[in-house]
mmCIF file of C-alpha atoms and ligand atoms in Angstrom:
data_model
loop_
_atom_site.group_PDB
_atom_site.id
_atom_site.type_symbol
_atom_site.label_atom_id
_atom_site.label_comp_id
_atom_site.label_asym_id
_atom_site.label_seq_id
_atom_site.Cartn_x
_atom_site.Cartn_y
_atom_site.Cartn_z
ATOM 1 C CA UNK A 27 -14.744 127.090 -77.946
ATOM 2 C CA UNK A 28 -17.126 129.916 -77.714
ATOM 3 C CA UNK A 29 -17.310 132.024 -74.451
ATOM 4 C CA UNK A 30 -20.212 134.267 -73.197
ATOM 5 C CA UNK A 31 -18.238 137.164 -74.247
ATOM 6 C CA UNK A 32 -17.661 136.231 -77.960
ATOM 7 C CA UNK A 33 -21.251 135.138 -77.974
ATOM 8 C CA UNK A 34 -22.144 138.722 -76.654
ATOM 9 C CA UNK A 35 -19.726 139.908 -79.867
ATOM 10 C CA UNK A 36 -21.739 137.967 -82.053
ATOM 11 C CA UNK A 37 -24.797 140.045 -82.226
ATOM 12 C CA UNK A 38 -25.336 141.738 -85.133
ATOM 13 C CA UNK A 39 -22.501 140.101 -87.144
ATOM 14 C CA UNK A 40 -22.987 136.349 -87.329
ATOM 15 C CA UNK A 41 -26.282 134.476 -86.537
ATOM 16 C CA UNK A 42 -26.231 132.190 -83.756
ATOM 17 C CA UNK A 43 -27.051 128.529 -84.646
ATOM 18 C CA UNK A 44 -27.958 126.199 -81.276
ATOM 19 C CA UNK A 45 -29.206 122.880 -80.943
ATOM 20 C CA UNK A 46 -30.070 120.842 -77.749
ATOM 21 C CA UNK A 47 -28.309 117.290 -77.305
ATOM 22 C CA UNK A 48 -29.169 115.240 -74.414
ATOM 23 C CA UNK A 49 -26.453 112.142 -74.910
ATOM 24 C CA UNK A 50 -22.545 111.321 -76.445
ATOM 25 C CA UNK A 51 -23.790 110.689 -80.218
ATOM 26 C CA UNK A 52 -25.822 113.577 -80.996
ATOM 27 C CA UNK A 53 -23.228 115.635 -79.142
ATOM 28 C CA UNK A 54 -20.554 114.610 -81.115
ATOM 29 C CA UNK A 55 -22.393 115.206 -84.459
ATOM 30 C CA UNK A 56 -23.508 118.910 -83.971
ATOM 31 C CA UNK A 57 -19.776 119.418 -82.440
ATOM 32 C CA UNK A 58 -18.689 118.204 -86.194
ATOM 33 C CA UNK A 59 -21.339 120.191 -87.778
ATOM 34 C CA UNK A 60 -20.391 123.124 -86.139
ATOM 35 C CA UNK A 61 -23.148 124.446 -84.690
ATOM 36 C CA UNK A 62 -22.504 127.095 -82.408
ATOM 37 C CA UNK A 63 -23.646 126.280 -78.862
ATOM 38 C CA UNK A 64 -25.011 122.999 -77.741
ATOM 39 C CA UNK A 65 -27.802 123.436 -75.044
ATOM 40 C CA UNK A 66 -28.431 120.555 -73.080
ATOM 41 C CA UNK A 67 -32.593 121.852 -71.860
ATOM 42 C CA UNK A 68 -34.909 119.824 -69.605
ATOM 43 C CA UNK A 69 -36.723 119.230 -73.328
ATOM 44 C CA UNK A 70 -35.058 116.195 -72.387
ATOM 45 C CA UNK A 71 -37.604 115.073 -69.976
ATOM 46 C CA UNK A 72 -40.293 115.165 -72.795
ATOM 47 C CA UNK A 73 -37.907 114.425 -75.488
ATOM 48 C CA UNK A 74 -35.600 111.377 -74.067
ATOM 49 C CA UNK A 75 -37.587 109.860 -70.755
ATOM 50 C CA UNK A 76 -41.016 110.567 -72.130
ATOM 51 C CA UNK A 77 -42.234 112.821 -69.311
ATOM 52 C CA UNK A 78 -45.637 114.863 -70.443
ATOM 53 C CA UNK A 79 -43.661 118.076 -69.648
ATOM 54 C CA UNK A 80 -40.158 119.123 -68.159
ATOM 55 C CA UNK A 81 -41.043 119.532 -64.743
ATOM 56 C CA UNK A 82 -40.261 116.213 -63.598
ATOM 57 C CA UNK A 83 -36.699 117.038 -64.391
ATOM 58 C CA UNK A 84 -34.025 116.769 -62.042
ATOM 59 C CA UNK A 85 -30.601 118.751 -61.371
ATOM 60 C CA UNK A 86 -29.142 115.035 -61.164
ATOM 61 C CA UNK A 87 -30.547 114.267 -64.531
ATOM 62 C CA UNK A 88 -29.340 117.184 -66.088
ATOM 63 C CA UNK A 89 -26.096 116.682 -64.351
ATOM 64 C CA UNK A 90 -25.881 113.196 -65.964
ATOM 65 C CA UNK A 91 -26.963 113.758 -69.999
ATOM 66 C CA UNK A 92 -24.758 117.728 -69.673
ATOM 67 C CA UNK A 93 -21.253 114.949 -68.794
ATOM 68 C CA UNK A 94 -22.433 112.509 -71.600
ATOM 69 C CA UNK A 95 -22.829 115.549 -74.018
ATOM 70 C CA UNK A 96 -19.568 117.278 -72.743
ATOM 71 C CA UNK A 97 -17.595 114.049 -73.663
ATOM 72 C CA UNK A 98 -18.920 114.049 -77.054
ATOM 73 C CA UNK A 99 -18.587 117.688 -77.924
ATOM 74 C CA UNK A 100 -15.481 118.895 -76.092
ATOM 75 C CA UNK A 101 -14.792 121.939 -78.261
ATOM 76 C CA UNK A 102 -18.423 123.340 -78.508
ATOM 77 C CA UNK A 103 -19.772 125.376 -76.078
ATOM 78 C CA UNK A 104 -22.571 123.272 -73.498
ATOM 79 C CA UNK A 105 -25.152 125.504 -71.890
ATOM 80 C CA UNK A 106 -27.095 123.232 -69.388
ATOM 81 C CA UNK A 107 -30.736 124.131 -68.561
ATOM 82 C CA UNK A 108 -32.168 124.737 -64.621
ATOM 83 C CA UNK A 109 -34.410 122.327 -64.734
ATOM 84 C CA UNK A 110 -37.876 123.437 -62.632
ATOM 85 C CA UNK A 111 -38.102 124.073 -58.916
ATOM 86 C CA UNK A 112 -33.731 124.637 -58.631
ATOM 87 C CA UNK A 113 -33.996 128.434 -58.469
ATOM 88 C CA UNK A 114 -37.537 129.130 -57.455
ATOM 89 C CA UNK A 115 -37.342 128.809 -54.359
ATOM 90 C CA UNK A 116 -34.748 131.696 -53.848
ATOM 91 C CA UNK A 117 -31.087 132.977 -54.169
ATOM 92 C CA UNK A 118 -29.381 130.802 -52.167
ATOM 93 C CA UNK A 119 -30.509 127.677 -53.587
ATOM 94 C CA UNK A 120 -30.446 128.948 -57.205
ATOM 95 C CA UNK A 121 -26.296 129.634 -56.930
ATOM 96 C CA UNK A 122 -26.358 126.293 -55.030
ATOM 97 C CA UNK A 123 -27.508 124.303 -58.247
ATOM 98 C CA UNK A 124 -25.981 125.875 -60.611
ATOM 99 C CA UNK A 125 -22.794 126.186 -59.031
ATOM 100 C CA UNK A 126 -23.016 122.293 -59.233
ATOM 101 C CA UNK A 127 -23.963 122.073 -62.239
ATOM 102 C CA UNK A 128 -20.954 124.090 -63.411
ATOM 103 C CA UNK A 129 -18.895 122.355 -61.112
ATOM 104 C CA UNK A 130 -19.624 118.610 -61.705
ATOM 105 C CA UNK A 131 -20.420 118.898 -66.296
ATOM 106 C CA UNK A 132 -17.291 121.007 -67.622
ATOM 107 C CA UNK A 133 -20.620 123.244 -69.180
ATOM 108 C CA UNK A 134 -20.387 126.766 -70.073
ATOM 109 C CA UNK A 135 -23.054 128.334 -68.468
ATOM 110 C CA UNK A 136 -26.377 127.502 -67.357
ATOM 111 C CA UNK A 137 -29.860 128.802 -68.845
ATOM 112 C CA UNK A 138 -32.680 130.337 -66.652
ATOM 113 C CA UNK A 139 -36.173 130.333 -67.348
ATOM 114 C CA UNK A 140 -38.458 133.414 -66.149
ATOM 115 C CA UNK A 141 -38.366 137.125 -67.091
ATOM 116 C CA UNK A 142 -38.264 140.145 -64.411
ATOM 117 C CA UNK A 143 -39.478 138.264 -61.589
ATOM 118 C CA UNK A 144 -36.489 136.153 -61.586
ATOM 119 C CA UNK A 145 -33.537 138.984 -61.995
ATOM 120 C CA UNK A 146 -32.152 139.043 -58.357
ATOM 121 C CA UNK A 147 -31.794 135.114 -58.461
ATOM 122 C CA UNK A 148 -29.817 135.686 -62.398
ATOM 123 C CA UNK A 149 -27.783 138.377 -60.569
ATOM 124 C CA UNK A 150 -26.953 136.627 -57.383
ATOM 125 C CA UNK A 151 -25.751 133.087 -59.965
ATOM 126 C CA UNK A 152 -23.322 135.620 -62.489
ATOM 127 C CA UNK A 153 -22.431 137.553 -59.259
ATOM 128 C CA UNK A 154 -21.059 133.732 -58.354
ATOM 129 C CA UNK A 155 -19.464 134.178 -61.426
ATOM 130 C CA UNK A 156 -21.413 131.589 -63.294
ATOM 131 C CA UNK A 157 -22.433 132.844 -66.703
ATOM 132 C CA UNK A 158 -26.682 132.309 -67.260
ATOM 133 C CA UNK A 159 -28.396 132.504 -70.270
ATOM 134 C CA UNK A 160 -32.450 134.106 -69.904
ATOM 135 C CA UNK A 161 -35.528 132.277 -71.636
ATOM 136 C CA UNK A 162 -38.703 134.786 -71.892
ATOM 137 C CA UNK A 163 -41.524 134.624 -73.758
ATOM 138 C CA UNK A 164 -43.301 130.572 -73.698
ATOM 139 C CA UNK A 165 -41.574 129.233 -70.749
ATOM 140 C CA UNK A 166 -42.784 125.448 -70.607
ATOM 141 C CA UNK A 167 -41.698 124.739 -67.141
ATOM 142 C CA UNK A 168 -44.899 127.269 -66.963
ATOM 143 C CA UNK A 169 -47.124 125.273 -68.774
ATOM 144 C CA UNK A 170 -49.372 123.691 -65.508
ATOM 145 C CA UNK A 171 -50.036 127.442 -64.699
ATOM 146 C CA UNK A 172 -50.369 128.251 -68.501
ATOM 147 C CA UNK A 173 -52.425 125.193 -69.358
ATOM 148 C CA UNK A 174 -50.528 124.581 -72.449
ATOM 149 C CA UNK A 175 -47.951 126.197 -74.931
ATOM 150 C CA UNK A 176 -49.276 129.598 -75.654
ATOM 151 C CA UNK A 177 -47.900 132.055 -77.837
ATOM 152 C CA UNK A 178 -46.650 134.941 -76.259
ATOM 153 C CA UNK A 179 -45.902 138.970 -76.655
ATOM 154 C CA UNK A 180 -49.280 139.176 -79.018
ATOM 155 C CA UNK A 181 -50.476 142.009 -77.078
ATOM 156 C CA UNK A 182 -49.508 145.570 -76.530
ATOM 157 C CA UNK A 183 -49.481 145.089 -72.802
ATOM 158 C CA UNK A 184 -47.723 141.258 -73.123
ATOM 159 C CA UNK A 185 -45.006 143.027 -75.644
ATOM 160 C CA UNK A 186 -44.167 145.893 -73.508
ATOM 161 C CA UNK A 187 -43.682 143.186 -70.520
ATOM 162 C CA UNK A 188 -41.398 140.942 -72.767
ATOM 163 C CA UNK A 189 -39.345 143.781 -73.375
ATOM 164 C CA UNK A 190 -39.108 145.085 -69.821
ATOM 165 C CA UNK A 191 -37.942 141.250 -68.917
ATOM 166 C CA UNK A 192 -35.294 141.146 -71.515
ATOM 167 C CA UNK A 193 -34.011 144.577 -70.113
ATOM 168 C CA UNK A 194 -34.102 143.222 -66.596
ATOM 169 C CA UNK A 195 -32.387 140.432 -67.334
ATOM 170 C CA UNK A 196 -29.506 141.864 -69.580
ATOM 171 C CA UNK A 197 -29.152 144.574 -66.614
ATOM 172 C CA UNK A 198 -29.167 141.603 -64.218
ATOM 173 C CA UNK A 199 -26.028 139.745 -66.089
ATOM 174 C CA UNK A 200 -27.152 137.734 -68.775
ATOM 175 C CA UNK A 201 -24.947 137.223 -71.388
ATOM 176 C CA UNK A 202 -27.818 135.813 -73.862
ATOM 177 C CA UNK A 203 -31.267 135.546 -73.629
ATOM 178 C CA UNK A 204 -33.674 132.832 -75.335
ATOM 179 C CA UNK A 205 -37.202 134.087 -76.670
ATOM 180 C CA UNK A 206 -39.686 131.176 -76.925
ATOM 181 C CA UNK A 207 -42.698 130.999 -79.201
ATOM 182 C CA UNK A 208 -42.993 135.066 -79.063
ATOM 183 C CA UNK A 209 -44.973 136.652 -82.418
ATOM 184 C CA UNK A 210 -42.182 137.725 -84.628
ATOM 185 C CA UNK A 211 -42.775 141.563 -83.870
ATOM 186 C CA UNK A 212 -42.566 141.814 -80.362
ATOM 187 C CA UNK A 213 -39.213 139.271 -80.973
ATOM 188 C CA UNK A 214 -37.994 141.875 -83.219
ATOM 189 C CA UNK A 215 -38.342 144.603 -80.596
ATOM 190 C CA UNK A 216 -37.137 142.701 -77.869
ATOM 191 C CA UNK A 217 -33.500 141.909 -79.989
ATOM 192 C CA UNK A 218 -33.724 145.760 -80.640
ATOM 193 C CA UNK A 219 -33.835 146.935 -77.364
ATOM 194 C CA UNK A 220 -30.994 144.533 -75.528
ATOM 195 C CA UNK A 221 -27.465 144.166 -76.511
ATOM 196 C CA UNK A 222 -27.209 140.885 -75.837
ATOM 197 C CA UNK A 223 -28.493 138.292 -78.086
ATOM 198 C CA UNK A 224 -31.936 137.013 -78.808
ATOM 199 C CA UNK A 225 -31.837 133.080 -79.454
ATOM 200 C CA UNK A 226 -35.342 132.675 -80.870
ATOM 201 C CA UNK A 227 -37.568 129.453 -81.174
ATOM 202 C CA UNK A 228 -40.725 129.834 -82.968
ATOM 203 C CA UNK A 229 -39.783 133.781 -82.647
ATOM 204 C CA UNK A 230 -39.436 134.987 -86.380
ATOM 205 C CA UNK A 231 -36.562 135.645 -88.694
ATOM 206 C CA UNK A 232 -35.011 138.975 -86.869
ATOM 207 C CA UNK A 233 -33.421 137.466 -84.004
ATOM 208 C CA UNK A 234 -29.506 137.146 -83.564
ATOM 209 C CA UNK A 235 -30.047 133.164 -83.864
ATOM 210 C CA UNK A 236 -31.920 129.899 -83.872
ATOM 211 C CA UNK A 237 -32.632 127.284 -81.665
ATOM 212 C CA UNK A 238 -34.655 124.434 -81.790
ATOM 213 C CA UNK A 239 -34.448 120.516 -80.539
ATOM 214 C CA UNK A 240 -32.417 118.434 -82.438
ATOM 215 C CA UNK A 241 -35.206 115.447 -82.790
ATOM 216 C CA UNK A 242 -37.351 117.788 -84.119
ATOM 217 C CA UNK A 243 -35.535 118.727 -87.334
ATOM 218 C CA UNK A 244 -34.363 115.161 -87.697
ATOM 219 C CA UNK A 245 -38.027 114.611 -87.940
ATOM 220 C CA UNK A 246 -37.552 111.252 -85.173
ATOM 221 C CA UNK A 247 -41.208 111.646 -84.086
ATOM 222 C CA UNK A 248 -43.867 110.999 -86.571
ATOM 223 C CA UNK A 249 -46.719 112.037 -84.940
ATOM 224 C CA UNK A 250 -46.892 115.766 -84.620
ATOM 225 C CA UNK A 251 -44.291 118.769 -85.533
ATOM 226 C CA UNK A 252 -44.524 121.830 -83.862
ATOM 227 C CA UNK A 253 -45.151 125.055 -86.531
ATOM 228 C CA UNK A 254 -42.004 126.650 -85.801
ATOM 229 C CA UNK A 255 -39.821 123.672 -86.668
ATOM 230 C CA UNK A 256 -38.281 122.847 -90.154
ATOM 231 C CA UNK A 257 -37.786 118.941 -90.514
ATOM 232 C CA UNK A 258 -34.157 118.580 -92.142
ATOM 233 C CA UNK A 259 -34.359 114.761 -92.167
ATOM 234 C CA UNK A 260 -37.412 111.829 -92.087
ATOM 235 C CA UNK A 261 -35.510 110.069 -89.637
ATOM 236 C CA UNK A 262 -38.452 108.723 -87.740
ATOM 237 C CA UNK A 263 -39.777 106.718 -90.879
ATOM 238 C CA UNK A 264 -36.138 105.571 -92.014
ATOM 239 C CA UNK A 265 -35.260 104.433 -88.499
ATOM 240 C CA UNK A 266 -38.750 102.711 -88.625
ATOM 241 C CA UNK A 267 -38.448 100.991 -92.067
ATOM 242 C CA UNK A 268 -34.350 100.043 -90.988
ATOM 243 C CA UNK A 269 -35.306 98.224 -87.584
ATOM 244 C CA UNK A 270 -38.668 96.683 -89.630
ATOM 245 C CA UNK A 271 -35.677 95.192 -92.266
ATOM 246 C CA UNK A 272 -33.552 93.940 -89.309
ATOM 247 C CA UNK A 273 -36.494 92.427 -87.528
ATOM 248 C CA UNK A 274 -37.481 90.296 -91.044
ATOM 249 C CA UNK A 275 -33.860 89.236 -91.631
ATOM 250 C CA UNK A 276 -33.885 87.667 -88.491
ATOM 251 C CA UNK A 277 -37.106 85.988 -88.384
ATOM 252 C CA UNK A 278 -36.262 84.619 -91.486
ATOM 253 C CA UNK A 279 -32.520 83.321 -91.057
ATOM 254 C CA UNK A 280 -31.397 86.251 -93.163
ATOM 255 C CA UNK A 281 -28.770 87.670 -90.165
ATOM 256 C CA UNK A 282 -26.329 87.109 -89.414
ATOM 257 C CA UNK A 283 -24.613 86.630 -92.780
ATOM 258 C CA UNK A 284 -21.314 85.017 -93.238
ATOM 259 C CA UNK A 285 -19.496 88.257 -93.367
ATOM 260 C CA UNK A 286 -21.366 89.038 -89.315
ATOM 261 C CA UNK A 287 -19.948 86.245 -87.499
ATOM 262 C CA UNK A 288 -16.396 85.142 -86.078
HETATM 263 O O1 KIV B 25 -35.389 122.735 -73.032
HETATM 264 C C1 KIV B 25 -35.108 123.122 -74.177
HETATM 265 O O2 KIV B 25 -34.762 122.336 -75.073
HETATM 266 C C2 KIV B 25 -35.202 124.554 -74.443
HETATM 267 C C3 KIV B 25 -35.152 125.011 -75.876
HETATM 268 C C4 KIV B 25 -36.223 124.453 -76.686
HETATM 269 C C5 KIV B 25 -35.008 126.473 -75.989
HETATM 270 O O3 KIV B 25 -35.337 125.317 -73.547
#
């Protein structure tokens, strides 16, 4: 399994390929795909209970999917997001969370959201010796003071900013550091100036890896894709077409078949 100092080795030798899984199933297929690091991220709120955005998110609900996914991937490494208002508030309570979060999911490290305004809290968690991964750039647990999904680091003043986080947060402890929906430039000069490395999403081609949400490039939702993602599967419309087969056989005596029953 993959420890934050390996994944510090990796950059600049072997691109980092992450996926988020929020249950036992999906965990256990990216674990046999071999994907690098499995991030369990408060996505899940949107992605799995259907929340408009990720602040509704709970420690205790990313206590409970980060087990689930630990039991189905128990050789991968499991970052496990801080889901909004469990470090805000200040030092104390950020070690608190993660700490449990460590403590009660068997996960690797945890992942932070927020740039240079956050470092003391990132400094006082890995000075508790729990690793943290950053996430500049788009930070959706933002998006009520953003009023939406912006792009970020498009401007001279927004680039030199993005790269002033990402040296904050490296000299803070990180061992990693996410970039979110940043034009690919400034993401390019941001992965330059650390030594850690840059996980991008919707970042451009010259960071030291990829992330994006595992529904996404399954293609399960039918309705809108995000630019940055690559669909890798229709499973939205198979899934649809399978469960509108199941639901004829039924109505119509086909299932169960003799071969389905005892
Ligand atoms: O919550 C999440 O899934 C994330 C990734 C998209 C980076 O933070």
């Amino acid at each position: 399994m993959l420890t934050p100092p390996a994944v510090k080795k990796m950059k600049g030798r072997k691109k980092i390929v992450m996926l988020t899984a929020y249950e036992y199933s999906t965990a256990a297929m990216l674990e046999k795909a071999g994907v690098d690091i499995i991030l369990v991220g408060d996505s899940l709120g949107m992605v799995f209970a259907g929340y408009k955005d990720t602040l509704p998110v709970t420690v205790e609900d990313i206590i409970y999917h980060t087990k689930a996914v630990r039991r189905g991937a128990q050789n991968t490494m499991i970052i496990a997001d801080m889901p909004f208002m469990s470090y805000q508030a200040g030092n104390a309570s950020a070690v608190k969370n993660a700490g449990k979060i460590l403590k009660e999911t068997g996960c690797s490290a945890v992942k932070i959201e927020g740039g240079a305004e956050i470092k003391a809290k990132v400094r006082a968690v890995v000075n508790a010796g729990i690793p943290v991964m950053g996430h500049i750039g788009l930070q959706p647990q933002s998006t009520r003071k953003d009023g939406g999904y912006p792009v970020k680091g498009a401007t001279a003043e927004e680039a030199d900013a993005l790269v002033k986080s990402a040296l904050a947060l490296e000299k803070a402890g990180v061992f990693a550091i996410v970039a979110e929906k940043v034009v690919f430039k400034t993401a390019a000069e941001i992965t330059k100036a650390v030594k850690v490395p840059v996980i991008g999403i919707g970042s451009g081609p010259f960071c030291d890896g990829q992330v994006l949400v595992t529904q996404d490039i399954l293609g399960c939702f039918t309705d809108f894709t995000p630019k940055f993602v690559k669909k890798y599967a229709d499973t939205g419309n198979s899934a649809l077409a399978a469960v509108r087969r199941f639901r004829a056989d039924v109505s119509k005596g086909k299932f169960p078949g003799r071969k389905n029953y005892f």
